[in-house]
Backbone as JSON, one array per atom type, in Angstrom:
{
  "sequence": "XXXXXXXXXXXXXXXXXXXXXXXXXXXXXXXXXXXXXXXXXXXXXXXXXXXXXXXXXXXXXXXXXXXXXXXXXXXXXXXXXXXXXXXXXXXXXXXXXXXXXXXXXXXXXXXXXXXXXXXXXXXXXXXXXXXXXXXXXXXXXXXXXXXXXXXXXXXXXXXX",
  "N": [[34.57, -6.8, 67.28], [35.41, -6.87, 63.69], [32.79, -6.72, 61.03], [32.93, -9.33, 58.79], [31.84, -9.55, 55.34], [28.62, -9.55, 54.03], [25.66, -9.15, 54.86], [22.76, -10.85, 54.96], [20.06, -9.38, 54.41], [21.47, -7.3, 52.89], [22.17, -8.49, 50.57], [19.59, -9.28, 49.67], [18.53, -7.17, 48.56], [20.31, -5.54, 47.01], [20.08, -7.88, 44.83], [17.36, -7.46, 44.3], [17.24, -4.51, 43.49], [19.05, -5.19, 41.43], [16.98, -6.85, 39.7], [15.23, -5.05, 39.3], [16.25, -2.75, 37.62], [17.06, -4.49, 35.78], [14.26, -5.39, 34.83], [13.48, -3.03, 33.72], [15.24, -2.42, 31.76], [14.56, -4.74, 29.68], [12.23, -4.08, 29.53], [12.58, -1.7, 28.23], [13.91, -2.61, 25.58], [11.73, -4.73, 24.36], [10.55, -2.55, 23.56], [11.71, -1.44, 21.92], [12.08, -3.21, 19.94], [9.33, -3.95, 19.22], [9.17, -1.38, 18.01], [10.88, -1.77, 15.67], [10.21, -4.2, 13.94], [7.61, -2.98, 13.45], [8.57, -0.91, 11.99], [10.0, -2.62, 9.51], [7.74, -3.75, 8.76], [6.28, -1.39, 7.33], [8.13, -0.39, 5.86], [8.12, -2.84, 4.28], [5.7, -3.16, 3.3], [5.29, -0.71, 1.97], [7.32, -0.97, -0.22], [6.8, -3.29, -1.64], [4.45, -1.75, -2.84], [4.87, -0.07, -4.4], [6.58, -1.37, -6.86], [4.04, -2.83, -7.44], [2.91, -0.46, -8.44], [4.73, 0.3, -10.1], [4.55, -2.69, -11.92], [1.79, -2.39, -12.81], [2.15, 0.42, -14.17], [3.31, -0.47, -16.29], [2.01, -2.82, -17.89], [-0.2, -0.55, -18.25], [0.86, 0.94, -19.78], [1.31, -0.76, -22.15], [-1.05, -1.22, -22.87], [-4.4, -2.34, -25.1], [-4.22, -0.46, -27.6], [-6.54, -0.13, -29.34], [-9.3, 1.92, -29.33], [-12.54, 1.24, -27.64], [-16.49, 1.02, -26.62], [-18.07, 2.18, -23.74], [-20.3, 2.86, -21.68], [-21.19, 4.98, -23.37], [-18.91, 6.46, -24.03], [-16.05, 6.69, -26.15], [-12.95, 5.32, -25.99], [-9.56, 4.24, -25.44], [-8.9, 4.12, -22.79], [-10.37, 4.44, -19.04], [-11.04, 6.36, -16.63], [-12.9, 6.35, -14.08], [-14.89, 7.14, -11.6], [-17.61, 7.93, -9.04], [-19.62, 9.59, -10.51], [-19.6, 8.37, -12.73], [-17.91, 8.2, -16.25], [-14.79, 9.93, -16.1], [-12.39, 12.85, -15.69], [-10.93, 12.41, -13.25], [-10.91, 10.19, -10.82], [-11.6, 6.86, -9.2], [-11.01, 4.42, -10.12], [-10.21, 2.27, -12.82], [-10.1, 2.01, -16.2], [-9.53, -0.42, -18.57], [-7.92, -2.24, -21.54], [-6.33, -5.14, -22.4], [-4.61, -7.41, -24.45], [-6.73, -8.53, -25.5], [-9.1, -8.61, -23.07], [-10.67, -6.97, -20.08], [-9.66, -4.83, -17.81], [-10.2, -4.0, -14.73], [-9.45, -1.39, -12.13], [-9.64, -0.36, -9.21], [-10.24, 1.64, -6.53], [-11.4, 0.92, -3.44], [-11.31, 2.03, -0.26], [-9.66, 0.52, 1.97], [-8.76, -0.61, 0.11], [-6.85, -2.05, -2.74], [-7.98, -3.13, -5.74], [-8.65, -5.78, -8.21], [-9.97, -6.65, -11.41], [-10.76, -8.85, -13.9], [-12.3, -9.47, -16.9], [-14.05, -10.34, -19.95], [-16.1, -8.35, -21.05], [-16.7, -4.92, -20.82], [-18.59, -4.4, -18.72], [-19.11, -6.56, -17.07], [-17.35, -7.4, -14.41], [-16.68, -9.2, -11.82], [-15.42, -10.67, -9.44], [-13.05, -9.74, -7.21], [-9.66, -9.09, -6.85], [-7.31, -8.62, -4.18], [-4.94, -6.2, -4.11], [-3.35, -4.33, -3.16], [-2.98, -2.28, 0.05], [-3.8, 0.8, 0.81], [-3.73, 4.48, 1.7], [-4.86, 6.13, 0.64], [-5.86, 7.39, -2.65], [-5.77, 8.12, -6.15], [-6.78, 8.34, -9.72], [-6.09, 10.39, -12.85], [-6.16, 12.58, -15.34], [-4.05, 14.31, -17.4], [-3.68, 15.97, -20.23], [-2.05, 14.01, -22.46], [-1.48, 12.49, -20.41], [-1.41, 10.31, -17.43], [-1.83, 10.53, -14.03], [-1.05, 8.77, -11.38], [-2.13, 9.13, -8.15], [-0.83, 7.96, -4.78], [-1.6, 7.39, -1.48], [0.25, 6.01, 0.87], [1.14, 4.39, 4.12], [0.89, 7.48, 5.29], [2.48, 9.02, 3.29], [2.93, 10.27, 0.73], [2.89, 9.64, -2.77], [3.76, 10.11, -6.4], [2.36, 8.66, -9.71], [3.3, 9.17, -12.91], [2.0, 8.52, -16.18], [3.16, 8.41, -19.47], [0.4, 8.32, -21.97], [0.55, 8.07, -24.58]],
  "CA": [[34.96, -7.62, 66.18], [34.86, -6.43, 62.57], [32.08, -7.85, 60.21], [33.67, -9.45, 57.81], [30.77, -10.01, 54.73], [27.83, -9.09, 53.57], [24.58, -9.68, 55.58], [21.94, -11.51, 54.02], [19.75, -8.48, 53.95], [22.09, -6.66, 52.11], [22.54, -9.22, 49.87], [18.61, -9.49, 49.16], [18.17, -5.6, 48.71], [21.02, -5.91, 45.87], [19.07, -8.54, 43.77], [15.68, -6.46, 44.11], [17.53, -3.84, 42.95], [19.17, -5.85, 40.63], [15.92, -6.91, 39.26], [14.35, -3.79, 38.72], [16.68, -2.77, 36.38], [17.11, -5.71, 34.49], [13.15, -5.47, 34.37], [13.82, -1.9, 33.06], [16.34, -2.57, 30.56], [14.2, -5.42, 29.11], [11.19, -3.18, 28.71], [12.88, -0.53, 27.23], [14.38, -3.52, 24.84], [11.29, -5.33, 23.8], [9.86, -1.58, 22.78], [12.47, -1.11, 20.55], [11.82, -4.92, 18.83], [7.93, -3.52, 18.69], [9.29, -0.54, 16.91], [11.67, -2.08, 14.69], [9.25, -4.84, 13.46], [6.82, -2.05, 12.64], [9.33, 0.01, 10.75], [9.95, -3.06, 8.69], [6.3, -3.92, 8.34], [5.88, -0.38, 6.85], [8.91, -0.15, 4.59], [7.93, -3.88, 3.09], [4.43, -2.78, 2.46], [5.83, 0.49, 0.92], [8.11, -1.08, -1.56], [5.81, -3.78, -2.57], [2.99, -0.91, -2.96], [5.82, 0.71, -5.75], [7.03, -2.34, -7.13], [3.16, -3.28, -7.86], [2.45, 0.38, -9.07], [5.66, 0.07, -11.52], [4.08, -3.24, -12.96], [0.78, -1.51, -13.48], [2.63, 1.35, -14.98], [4.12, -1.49, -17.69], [0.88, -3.23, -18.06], [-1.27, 0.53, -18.6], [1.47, 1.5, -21.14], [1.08, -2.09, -23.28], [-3.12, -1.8, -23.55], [-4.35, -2.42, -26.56], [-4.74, 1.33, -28.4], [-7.88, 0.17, -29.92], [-10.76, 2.08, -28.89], [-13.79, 0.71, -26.89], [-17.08, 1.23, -25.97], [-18.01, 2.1, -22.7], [-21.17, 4.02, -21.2], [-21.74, 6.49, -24.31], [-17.81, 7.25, -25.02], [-15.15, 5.39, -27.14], [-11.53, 5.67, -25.48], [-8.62, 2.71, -25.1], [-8.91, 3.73, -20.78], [-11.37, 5.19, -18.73], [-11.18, 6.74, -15.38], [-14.09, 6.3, -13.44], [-15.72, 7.65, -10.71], [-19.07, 7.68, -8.58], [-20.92, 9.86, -11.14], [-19.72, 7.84, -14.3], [-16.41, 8.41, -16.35], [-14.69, 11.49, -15.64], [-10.83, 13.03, -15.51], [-10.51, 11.96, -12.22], [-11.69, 9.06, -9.97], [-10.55, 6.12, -8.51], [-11.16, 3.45, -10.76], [-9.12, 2.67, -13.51], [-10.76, 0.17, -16.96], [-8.13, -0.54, -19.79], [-8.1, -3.34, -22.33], [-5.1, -5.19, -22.58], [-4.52, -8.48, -24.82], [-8.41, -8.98, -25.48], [-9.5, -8.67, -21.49], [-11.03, -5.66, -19.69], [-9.16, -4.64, -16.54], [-11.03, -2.77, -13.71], [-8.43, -1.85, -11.45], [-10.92, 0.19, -8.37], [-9.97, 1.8, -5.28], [-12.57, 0.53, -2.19], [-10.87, 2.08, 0.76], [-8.31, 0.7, 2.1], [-8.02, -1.98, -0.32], [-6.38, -1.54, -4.27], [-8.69, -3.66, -5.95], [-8.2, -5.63, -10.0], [-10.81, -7.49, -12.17], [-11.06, -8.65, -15.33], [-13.63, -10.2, -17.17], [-14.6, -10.5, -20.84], [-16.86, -7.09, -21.17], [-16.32, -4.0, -19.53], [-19.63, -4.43, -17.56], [-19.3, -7.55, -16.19], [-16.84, -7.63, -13.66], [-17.84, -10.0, -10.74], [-14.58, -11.1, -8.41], [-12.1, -8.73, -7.51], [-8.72, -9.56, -5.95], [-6.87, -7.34, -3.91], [-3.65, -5.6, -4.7], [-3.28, -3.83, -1.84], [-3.52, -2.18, 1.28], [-3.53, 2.18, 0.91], [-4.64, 5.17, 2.29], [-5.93, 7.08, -0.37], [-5.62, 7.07, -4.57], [-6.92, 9.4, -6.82], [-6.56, 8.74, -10.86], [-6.07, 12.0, -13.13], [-5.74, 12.44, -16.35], [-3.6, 15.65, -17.74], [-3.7, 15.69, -21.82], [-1.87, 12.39, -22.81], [-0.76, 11.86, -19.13], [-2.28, 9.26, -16.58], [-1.43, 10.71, -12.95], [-1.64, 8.13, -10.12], [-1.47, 9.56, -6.64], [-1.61, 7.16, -3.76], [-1.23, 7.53, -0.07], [0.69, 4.83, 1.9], [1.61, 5.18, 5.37], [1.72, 8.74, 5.26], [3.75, 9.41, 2.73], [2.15, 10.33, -0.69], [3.59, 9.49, -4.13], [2.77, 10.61, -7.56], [3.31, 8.0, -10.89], [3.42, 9.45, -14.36], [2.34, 7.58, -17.17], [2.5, 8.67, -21.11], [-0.53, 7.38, -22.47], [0.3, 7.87, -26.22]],
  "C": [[34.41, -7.01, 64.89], [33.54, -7.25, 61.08], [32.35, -8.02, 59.06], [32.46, -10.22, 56.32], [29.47, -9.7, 55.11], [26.5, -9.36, 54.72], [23.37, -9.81, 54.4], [20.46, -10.15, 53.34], [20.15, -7.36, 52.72], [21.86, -7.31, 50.64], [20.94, -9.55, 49.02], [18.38, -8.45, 48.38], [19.09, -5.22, 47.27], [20.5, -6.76, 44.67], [17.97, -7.64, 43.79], [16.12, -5.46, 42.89], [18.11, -4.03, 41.32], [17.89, -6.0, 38.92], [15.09, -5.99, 38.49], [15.12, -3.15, 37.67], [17.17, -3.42, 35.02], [15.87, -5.49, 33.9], [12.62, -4.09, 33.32], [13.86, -2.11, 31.71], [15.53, -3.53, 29.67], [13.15, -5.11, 28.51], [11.06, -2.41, 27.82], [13.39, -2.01, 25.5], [12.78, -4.1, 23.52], [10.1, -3.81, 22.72], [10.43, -1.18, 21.87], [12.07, -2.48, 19.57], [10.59, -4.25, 18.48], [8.3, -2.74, 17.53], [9.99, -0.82, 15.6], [10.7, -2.99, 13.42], [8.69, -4.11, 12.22], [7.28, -1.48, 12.0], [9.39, -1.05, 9.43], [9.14, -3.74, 8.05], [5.9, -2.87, 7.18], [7.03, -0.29, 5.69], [8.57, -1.44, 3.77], [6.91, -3.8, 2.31], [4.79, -1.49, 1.41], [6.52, -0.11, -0.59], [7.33, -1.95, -2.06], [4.8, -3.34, -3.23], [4.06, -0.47, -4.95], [6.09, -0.2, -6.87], [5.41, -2.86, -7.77], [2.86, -2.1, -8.6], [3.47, 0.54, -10.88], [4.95, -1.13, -12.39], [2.81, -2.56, -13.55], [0.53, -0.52, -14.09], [2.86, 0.48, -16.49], [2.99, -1.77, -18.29], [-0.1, -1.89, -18.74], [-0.6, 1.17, -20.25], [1.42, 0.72, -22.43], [-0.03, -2.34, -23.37], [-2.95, -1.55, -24.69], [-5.05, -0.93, -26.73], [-5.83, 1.34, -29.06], [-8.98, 1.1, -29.22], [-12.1, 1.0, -28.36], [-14.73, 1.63, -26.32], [-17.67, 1.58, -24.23], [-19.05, 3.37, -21.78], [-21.36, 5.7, -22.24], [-20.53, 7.05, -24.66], [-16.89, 6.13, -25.1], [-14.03, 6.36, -26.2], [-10.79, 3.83, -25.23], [-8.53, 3.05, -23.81], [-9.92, 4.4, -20.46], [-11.39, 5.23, -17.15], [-12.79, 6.84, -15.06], [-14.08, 6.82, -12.01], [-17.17, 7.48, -9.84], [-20.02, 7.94, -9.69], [-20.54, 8.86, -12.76], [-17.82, 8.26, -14.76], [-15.82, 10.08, -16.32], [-13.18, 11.33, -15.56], [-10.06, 12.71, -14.65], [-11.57, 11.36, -11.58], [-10.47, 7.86, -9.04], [-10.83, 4.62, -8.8], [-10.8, 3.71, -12.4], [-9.54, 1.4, -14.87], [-9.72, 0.59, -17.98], [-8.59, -2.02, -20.34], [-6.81, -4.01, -22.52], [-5.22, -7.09, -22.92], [-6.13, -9.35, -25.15], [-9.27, -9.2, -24.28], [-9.58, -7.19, -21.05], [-10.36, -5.81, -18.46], [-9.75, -3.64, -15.54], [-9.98, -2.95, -12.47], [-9.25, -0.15, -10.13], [-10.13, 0.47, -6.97], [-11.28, 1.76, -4.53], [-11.94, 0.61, -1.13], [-10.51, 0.76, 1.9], [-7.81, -0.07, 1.02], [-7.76, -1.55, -1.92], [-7.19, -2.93, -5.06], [-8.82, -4.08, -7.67], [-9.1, -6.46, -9.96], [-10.38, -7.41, -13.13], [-12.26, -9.67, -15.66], [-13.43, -9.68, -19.25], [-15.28, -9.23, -21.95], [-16.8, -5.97, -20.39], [-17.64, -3.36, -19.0], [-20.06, -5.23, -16.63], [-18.54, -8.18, -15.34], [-17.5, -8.16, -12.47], [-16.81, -10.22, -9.67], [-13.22, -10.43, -8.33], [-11.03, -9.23, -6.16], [-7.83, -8.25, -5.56], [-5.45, -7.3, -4.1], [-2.64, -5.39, -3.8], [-3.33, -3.02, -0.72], [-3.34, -0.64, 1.18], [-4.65, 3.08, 1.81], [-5.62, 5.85, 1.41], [-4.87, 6.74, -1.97], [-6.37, 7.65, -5.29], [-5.9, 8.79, -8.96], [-6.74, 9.78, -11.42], [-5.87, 12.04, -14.42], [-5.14, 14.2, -16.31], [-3.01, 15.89, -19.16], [-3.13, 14.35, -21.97], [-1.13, 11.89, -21.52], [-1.54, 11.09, -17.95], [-1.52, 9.89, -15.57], [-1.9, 9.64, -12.05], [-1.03, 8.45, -8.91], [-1.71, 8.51, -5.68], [-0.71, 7.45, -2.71], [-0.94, 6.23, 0.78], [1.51, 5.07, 3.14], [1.7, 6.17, 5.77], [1.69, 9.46, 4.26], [2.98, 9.11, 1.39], [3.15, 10.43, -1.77], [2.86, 8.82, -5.44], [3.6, 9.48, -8.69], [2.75, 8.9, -11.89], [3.18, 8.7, -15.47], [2.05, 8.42, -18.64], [1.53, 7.58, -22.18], [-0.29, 7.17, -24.2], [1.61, 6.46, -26.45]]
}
């Protein structure tokens, strides 16, 4: 007699199999969602990083042009550094509308004050989140380099 249908073995051995590539397919799946996520984790932090460096481009170009004091030299900005003010650093003071702005890189974090005097900064809010940042000056030009994700990009500002 011919057997007509499946035997239950068969029929188990098919789901297993089943199974295992569903369990596959769903792995491979939820590693792409991981990756995707993270791509758009990294491009939102990116453009908000630009998008905050453009206002602080606007803001550096509208300080007030007066001159100020500031550790033994008069200038309307002043790159700072560990040893004091200098052409390059990674802290950034400006005057803008009668308020001192200390705008400080403290690994990882982009870091702004203001305050009253430009020695008495006390509570500093963060900006945001980089790898690296280097201020520069190059005759009337403000260079800001900063490293985000990777991927390094240079702003330009004309200081006159």
């Amino acid at each position: 007699m011919k057997n007509k249908g499946g035997l239950l073995l068969e029929f188990i051995l098919n789901i297993f199999i089943f199974s295992i590539i569903l369990l596959l397919l769903f792995t491979f799946m939820k590693r792409i969602v991981i990756i995707q996520n993270y791509k758009t984790k990294v491009r939102t932090a990116g453009e908000n990083t630009l998008y905050l460096f453009n206002v602080l481009k606007k803001n550096i170009k509208e300080r007030d042009k007066e001159k100020f004091l500031y550790k033994g030299k008069k200038s309307n900005f002043f790159i700072i550094n560990e040893n004091g003010v200098s052409d390059t650093g990674n802290s950034l003071l400006y005057k803008a509308d009668g308020e001192f702005y200390l705008i400080k890189f403290n690994k990882p974090k982009l870091l702004i004050s203001s305050s009253q005097t430009p020695e008495s900064f006390k509570k500093y809010d963060t900006l945001a989140k980089l790898d690296s940042l280097v201020f520069r000056t190059k005759s009337d030009l403000l260079l800001i380099i900063f490293e985000i994700n990777g991927n390094t990009t240079e702003q330009v500002i004309n200081l006159k």
